[in-house]
Coordinates of C-alpha atoms and ligand atoms in Angstrom, one line a residue:
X68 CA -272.3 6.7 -61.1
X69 CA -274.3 9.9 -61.6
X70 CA -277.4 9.3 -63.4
X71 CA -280.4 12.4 -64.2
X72 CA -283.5 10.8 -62.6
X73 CA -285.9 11.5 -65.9
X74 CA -283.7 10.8 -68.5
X75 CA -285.9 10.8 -72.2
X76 CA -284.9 10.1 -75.7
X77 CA -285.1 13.6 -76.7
X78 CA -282.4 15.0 -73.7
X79 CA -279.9 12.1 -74.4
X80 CA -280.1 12.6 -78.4
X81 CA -279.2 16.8 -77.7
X82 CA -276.9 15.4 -75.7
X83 CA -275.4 12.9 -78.2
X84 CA -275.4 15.6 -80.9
X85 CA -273.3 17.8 -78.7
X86 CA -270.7 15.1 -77.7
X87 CA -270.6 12.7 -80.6
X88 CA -268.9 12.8 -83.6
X89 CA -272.0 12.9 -86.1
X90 CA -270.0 10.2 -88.5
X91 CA -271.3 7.1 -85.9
X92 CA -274.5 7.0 -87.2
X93 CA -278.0 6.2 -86.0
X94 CA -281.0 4.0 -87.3
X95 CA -282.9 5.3 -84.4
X96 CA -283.2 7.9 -82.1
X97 CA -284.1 5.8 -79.0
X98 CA -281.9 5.4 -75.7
X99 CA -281.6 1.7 -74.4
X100 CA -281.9 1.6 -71.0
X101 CA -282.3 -2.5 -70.4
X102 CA -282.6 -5.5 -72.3
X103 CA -283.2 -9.7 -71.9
X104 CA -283.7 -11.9 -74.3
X105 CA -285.2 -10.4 -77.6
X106 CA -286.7 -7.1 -75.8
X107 CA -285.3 -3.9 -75.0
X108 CA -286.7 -0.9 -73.0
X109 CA -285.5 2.2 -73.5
X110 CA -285.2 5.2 -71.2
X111 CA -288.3 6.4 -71.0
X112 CA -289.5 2.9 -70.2
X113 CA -290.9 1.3 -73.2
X114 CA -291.0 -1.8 -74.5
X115 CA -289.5 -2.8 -77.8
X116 CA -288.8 -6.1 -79.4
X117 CA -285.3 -6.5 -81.2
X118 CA -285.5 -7.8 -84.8
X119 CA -281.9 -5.6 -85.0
X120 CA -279.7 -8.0 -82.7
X121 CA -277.2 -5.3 -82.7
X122 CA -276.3 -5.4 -85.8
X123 CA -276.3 -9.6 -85.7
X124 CA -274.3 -10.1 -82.3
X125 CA -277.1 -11.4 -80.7
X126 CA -278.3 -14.6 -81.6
X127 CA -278.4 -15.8 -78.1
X128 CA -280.2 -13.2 -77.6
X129 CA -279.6 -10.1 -74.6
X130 CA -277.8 -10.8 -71.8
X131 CA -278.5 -14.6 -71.7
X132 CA -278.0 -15.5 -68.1
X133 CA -275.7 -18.4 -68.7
X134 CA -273.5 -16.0 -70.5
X135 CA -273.7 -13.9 -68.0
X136 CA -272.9 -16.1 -65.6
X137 CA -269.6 -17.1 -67.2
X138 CA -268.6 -13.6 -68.0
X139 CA -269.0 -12.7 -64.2
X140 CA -266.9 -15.7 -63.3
X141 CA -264.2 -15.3 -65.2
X142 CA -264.3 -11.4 -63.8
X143 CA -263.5 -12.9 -60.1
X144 CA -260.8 -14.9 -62.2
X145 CA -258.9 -12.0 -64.2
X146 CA -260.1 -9.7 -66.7
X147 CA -256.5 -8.7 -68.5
X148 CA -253.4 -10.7 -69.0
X149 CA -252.7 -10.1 -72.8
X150 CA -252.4 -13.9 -74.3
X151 CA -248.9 -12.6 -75.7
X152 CA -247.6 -12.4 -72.3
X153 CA -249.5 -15.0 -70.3
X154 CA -251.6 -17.2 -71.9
X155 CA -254.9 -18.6 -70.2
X156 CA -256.6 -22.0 -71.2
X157 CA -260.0 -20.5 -72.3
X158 CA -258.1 -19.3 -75.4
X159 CA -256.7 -22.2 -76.1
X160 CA -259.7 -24.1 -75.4
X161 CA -262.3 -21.6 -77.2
X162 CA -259.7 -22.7 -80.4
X163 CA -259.9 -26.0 -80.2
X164 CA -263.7 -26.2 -80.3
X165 CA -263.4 -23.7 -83.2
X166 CA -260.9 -25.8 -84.7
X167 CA -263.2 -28.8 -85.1
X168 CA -266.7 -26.9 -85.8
X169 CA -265.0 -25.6 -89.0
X170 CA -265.7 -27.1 -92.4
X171 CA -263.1 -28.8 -93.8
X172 CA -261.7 -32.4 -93.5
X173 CA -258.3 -31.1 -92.7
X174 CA -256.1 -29.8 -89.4
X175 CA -257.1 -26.0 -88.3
X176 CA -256.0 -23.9 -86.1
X177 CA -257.4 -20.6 -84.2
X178 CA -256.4 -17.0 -84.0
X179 CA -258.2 -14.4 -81.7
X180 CA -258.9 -10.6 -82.0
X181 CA -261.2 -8.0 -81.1
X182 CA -263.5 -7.0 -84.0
X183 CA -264.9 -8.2 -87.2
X184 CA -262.8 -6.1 -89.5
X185 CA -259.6 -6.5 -86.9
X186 CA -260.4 -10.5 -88.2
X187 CA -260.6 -9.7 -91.8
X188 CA -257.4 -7.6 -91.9
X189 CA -255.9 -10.7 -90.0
X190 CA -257.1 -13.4 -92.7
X191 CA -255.6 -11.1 -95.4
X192 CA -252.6 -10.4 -93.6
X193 CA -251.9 -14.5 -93.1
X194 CA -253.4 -15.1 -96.9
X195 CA -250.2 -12.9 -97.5
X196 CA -247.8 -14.6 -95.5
X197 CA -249.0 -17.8 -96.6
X198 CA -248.9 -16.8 -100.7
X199 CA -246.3 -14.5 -100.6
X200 CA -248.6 -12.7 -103.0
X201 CA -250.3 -9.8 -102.2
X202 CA -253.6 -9.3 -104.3
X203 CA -257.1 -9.7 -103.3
X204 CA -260.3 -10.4 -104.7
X205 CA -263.5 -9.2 -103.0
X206 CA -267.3 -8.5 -104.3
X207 CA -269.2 -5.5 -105.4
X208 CA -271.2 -5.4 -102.5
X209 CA -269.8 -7.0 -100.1
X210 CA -268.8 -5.5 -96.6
X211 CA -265.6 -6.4 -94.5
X212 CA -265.4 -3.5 -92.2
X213 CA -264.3 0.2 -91.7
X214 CA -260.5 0.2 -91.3
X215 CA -258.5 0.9 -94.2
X216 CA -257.8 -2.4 -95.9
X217 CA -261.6 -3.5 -95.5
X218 CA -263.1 -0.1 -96.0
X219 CA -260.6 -1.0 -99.3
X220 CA -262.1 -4.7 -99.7
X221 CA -265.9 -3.4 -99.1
X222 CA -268.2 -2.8 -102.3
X223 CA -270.1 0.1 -101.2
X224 CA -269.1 3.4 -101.5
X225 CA -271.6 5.3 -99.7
X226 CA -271.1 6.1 -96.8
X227 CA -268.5 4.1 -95.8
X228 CA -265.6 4.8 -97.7
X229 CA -266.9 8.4 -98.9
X230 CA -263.7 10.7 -98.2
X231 CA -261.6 7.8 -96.3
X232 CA -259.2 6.8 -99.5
X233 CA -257.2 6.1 -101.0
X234 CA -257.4 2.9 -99.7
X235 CA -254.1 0.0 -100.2
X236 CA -253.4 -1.7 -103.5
X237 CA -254.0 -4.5 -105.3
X238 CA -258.0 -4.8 -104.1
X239 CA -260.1 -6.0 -107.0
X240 CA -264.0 -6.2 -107.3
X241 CA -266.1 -8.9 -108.5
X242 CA -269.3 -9.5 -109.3
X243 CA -272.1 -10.9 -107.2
X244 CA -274.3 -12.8 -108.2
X245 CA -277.7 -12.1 -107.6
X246 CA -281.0 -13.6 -108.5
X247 CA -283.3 -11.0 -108.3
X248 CA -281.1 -8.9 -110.6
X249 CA -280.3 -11.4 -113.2
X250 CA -276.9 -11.3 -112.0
X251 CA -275.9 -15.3 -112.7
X252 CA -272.8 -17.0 -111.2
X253 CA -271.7 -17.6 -114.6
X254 CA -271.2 -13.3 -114.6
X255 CA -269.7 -13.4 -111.6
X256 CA -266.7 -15.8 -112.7
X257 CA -266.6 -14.0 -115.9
X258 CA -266.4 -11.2 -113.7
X259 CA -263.3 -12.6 -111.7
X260 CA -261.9 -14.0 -115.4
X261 CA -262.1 -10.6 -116.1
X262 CA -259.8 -9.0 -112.7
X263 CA -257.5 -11.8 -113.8
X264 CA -257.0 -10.6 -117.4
X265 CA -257.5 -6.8 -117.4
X266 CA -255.9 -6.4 -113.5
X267 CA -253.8 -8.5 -112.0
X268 CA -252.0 -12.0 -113.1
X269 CA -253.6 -15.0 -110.7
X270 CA -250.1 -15.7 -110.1
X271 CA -250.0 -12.4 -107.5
X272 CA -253.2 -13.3 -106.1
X273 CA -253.2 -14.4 -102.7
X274 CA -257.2 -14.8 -102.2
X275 CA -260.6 -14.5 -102.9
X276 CA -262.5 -13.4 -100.3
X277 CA -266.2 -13.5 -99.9
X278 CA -269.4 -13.6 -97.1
X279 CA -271.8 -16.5 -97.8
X280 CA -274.7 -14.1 -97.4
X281 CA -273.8 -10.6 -98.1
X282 CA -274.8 -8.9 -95.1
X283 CA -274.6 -5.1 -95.2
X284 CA -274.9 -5.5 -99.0
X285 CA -278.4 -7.1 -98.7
X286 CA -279.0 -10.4 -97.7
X287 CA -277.7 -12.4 -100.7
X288 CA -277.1 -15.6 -100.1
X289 CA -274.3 -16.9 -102.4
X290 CA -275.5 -19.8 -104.3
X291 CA -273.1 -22.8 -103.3
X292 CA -272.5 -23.0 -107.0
X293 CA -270.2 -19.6 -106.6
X294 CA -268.1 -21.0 -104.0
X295 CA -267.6 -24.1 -105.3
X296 CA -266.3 -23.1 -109.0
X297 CA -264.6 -20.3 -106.9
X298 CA -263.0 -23.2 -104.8
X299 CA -261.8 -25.2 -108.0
X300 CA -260.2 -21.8 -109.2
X301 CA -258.6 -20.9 -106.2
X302 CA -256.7 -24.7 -106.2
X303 CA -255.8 -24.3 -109.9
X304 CA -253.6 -21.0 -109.1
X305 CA -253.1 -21.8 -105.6
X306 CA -254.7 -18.3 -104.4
X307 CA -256.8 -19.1 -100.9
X308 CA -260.2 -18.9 -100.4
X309 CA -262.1 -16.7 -97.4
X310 CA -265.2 -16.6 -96.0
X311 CA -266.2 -13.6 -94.2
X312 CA -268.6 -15.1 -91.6
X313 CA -268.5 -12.5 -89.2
X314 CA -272.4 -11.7 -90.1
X315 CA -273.2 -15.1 -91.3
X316 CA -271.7 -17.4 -88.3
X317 CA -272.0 -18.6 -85.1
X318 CA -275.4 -20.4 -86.2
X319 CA -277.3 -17.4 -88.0
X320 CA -277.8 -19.6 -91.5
X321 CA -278.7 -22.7 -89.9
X322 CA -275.3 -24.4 -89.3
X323 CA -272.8 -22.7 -87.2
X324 CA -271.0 -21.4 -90.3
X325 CA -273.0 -20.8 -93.0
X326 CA -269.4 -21.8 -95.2
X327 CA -271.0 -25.6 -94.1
X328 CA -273.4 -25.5 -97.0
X329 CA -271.7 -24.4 -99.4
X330 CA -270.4 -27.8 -100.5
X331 CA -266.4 -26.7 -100.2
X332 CA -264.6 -25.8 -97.1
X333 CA -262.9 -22.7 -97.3
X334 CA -259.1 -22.0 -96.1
X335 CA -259.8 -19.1 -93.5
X336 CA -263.1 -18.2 -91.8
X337 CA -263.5 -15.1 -90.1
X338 CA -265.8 -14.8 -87.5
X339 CA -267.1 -12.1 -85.1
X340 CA -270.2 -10.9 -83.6
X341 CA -272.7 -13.3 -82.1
X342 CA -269.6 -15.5 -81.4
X343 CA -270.1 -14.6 -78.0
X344 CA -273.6 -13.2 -77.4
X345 CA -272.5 -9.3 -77.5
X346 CA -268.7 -9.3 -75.9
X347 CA -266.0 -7.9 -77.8
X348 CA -264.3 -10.7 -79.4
X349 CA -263.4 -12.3 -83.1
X350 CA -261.6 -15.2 -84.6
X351 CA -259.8 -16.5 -88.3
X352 CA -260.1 -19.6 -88.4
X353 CA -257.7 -21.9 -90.8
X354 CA -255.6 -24.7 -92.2
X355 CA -253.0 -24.9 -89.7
X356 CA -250.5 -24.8 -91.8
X357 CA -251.7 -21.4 -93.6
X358 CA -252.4 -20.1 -90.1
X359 CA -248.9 -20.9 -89.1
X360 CA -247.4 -19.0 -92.1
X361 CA -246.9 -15.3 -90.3
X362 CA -243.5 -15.8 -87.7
X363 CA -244.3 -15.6 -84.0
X364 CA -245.0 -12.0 -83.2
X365 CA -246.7 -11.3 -86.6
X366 CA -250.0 -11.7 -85.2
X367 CA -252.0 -10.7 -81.9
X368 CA -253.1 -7.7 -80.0
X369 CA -253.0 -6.2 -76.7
X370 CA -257.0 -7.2 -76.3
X371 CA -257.3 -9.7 -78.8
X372 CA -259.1 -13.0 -77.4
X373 CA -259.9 -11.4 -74.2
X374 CA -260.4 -14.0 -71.3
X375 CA -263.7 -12.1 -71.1
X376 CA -264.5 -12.4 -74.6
X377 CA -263.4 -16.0 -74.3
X378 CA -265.2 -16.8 -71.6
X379 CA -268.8 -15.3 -73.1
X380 CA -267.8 -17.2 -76.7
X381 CA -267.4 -20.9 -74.4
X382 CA -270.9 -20.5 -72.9
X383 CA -272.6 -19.3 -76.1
X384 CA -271.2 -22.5 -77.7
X385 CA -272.7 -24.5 -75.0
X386 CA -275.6 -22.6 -75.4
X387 CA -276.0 -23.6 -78.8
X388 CA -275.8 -27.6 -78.1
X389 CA -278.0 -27.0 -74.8
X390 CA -281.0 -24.9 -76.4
X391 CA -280.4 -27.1 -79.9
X392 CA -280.2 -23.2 -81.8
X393 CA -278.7 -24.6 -84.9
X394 CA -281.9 -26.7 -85.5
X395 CA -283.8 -23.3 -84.3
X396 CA -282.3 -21.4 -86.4
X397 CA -283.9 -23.7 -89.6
X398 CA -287.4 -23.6 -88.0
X399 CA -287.0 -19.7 -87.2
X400 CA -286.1 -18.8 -90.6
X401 CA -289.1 -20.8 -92.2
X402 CA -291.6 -19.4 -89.7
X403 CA -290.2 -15.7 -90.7
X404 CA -290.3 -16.6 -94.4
X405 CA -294.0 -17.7 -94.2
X406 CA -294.8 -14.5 -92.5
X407 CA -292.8 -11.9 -95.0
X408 CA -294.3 -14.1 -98.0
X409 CA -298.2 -13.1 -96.8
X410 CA -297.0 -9.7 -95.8
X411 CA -295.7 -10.1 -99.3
X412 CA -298.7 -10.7 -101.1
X413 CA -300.2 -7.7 -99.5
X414 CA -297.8 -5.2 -100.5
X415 CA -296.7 -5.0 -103.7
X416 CA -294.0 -3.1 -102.9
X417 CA -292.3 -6.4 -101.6
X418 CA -290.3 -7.7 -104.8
X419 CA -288.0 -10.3 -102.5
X420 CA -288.0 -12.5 -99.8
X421 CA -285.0 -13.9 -99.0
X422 CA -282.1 -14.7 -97.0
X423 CA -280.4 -18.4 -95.6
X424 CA -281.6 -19.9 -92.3
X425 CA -282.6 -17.4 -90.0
X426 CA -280.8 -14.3 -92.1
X427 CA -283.9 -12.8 -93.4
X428 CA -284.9 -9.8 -95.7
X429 CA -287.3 -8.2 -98.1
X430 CA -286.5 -5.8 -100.5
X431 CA -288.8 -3.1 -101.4
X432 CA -289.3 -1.4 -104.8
X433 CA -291.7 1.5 -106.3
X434 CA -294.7 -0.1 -107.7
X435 CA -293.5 -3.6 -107.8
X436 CA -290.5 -2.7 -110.3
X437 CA -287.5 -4.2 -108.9
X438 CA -285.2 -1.8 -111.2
X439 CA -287.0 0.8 -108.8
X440 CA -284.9 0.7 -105.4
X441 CA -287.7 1.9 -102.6
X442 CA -285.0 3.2 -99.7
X443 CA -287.1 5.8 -98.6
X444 CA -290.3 3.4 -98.0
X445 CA -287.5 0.9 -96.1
X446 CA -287.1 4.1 -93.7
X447 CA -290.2 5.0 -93.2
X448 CA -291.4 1.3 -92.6
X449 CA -288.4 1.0 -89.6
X450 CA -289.3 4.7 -88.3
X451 CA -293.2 3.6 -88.2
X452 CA -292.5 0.1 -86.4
X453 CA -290.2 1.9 -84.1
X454 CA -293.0 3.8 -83.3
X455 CA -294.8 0.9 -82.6
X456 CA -292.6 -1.0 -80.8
X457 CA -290.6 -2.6 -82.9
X458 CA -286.6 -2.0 -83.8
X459 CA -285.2 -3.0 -87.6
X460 CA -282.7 -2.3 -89.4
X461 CA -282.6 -1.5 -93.3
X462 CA -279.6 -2.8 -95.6
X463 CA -278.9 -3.2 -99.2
X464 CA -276.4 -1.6 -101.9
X465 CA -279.2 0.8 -102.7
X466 CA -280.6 0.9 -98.6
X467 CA -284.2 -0.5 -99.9
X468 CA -283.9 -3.6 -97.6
X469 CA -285.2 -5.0 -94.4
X470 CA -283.2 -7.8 -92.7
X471 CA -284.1 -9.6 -89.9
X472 CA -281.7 -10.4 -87.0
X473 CA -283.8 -11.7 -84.5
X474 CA -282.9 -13.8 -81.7
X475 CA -282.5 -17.3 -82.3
X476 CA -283.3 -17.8 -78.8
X477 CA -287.0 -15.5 -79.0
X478 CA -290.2 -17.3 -78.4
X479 CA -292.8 -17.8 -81.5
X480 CA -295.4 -16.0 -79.9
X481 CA -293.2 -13.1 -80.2
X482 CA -291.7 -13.5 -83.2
X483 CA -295.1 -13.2 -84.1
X484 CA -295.8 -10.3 -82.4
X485 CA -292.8 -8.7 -84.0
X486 CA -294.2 -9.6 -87.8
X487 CA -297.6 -7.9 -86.9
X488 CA -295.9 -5.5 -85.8
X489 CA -294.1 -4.8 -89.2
X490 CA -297.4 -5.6 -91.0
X491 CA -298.9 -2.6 -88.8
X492 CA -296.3 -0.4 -90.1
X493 CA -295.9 -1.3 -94.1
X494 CA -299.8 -0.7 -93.5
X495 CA -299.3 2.7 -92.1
X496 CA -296.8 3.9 -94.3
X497 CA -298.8 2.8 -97.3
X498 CA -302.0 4.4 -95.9
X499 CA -299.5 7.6 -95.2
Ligands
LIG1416 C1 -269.4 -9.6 -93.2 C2 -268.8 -8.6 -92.2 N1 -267.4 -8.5 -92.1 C3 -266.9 -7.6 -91.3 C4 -267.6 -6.8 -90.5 C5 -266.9 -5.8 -89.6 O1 -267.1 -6.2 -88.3 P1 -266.9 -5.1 -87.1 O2 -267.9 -4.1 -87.2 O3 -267.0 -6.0 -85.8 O4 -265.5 -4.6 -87.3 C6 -269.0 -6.8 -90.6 C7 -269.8 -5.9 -89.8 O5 -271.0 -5.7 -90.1 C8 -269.6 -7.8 -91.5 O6 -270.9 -7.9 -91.6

């Protein structure tokens, strides 16, 4: 492969803004040239450690040789059947551990595809088939992806659905609750009352869908209250309830789906990302019997539930039970909570710290007034610890959060590096 012998940030990022369509965006202008564990280096050589996880696919952290290992196996094995045409055990077998990880005291089955919102769009397709109903109810808020129907079920306008509608029917928005805000769960059912009386009859509702911790929308966790009372109503007009844990699974919260403390199993799971430590692969996971509703030949994909993607999701499980990352995941996120809380009462900027398990954010505002959104100081603090040698990522309906994604699998020493890191650069920025 032909590769320029002094590549730097600055050539590759003309070159990018030639080639690229300017829509992908960027949180940073740096070039990754390797990475291991929780570190990256970037073409020019320097070191950086990875609070970003990709965007939360990598909670076994970069390339984690046993991973790696299986990946390059299966390689020497086949790469490309397409399960439609001939099936291969580690599908079948990456299901059945699924299958019995899953909340829920009932029988499940397993359906594979390639991407988080490719997952959603399934769930919703197999909500329908199941129902025979076809609305949906998501969350101001909430994020499910950037194809049409979850561009249509996600609660932010800017910038992802800015020009891309109209989007399909019968997509209603609730309200999240949300501490900070005042925003009880008592509003958000009145909220859902509400869609159910002004919109559409529950009758024509085929499900509710809903991340544990809003992701993309800021790190709220829903308080198990929500999804029980959302449970109860979902039984009483037999609409189905759906957890979107393609941010929150595969151990980020603590257990391997964060739907597991929320007191009430959900009837599809959707699950993505850190599933298999940075491989393209995702997964709805159901009540079999819901599962089964869409005819053979309803669901699938030419790439969906690669072998590869299956093999890389087999080891990360084993990973999980071998480096005991569930039960790291609990001691991660109250190490990270201790540190934000003293950075906290330093900066008084910092109105929140929050998050579930090891999905961790603060939320800045102007002069301590959380009716003051602060996304400009949430992009200077990730430009100045970039600078420094450290990579975050902002989130939040009004971009004035910083979530934490690092992996479960990083040492404490740097972890702590990392939060000195940040420290360094809230002081910069507020000395600035
Ligand atoms: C909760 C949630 N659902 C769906 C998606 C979409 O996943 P993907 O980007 O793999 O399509 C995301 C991605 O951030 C997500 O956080």
């Amino acid at each position: 492969m032909h590769r320029e012998p002094h590549l730097t940030n600055a050539a590759l990022l003309a070159r990018r803004q030639a080639a690229v369509a300017r829509g992908v965006g960027h949180a940073h202008n740096i070039f990754a040239a390797r990475a291991a564990n929780a570190e990256v280096w970037d073409v020019e050589g320097r070191r950086y450690i990875d609070f970003a996880g990709g965007i939360a696919v990598l909670n076994t952290g970069h390339c984690h040789p046993d991973v790696i290992e299986a990946v390059k196996a299966q390689l020497d094995r086949y790469t490309h059947t397409c399960f439609q045409v001939l099936a291969y055990e580690p599908y079948v077998e990456l299901a059945e551990r699924l299958n019995s990880l899953a909340p829920g005291n009932f029988a499940k089955k397993t359906l594979f595809l390639t991407t988080g919102a490719e997952a959603v769009e399934n769930a919703v397709k197999i909500a329908r088939a199941a129902t025979g109903r076809p609305g949906v109810i998501a969350f101001g808020g909430g994020y499910h992806g950037r194809t049409l129907l979850t561009l249509g079920l996600t609660g932010k306008v800017a910038p992802y659905k800015t020009g891309f509608g109209p989007f399909p029917g019968e997509v209603f928005h609730a309200t999240f609750p949300n501490a900070l805000h005042g925003v009880t769960v008592d509003d958000a059912m009145a909220s859902v009352a509400a869609i159910l009386r002004n919109d559409i009859e529950a009758s024509r509702v085929a499900a509710i869908i809903l991340e544990p911790v809003q992701g993309e929308g800021g790190f709220h966790a829903a308080p198990p209250e929500l999804f029980q009372r959302l449970r109860a109503l979902c039984d009483q007009h037999g609409m189905l309830l759906i957890a979107d844990e393609v941010q929150t699974g595969a151990g980020r919260t603590g257990t391997f789906f964060a739907s597991q403390q929320m007191g009430v199993a959900p009837d599809l799971i959707t699950l993505a990302k850190s599933m298999a430590g940075g491989f393209p692969i995702s997964a709805v996971i159901g009540r079999a019997e819901i599962m089964d509703a869409p005819a053979p030949g309803g669901l699938g994909g030419t790439y969906a539930g690669s072998p590869v993607g299956c093999a890389a999701a087999l080891a990360v499980l084993d990973v999980f039970e071998r480096e005991n990352l569930l039960a790291r995941a609990r001691t991660l996120g109250e190490r990270l909570r201790a540190g934000l809380t003293t950075l906290a009462q330093r900066h008084q900027s910092i109105v929140d710290v929050r998050g579930l398990g090891a999905m961790v954010a603060i939320e800045l505002a102007k002069g301590g007034d959380v009716k003051q959104p602060d996304a400009d100081l949430a992009k200077r603090i990730a430009a100045a610890a970039a600078e420094r040698g450290l990579i975050l990522l902002t989130c939040g309906t009004y971009g004035n959060v910083i979530r934490i994604l690092v992996p479960l699998t990083a040492s404490d020493a740097l972890v702590d590096e990392g939060l000195g890191l940040l420290a360094e650069a809230m002081n910069h920025v507020r000395a600035s």
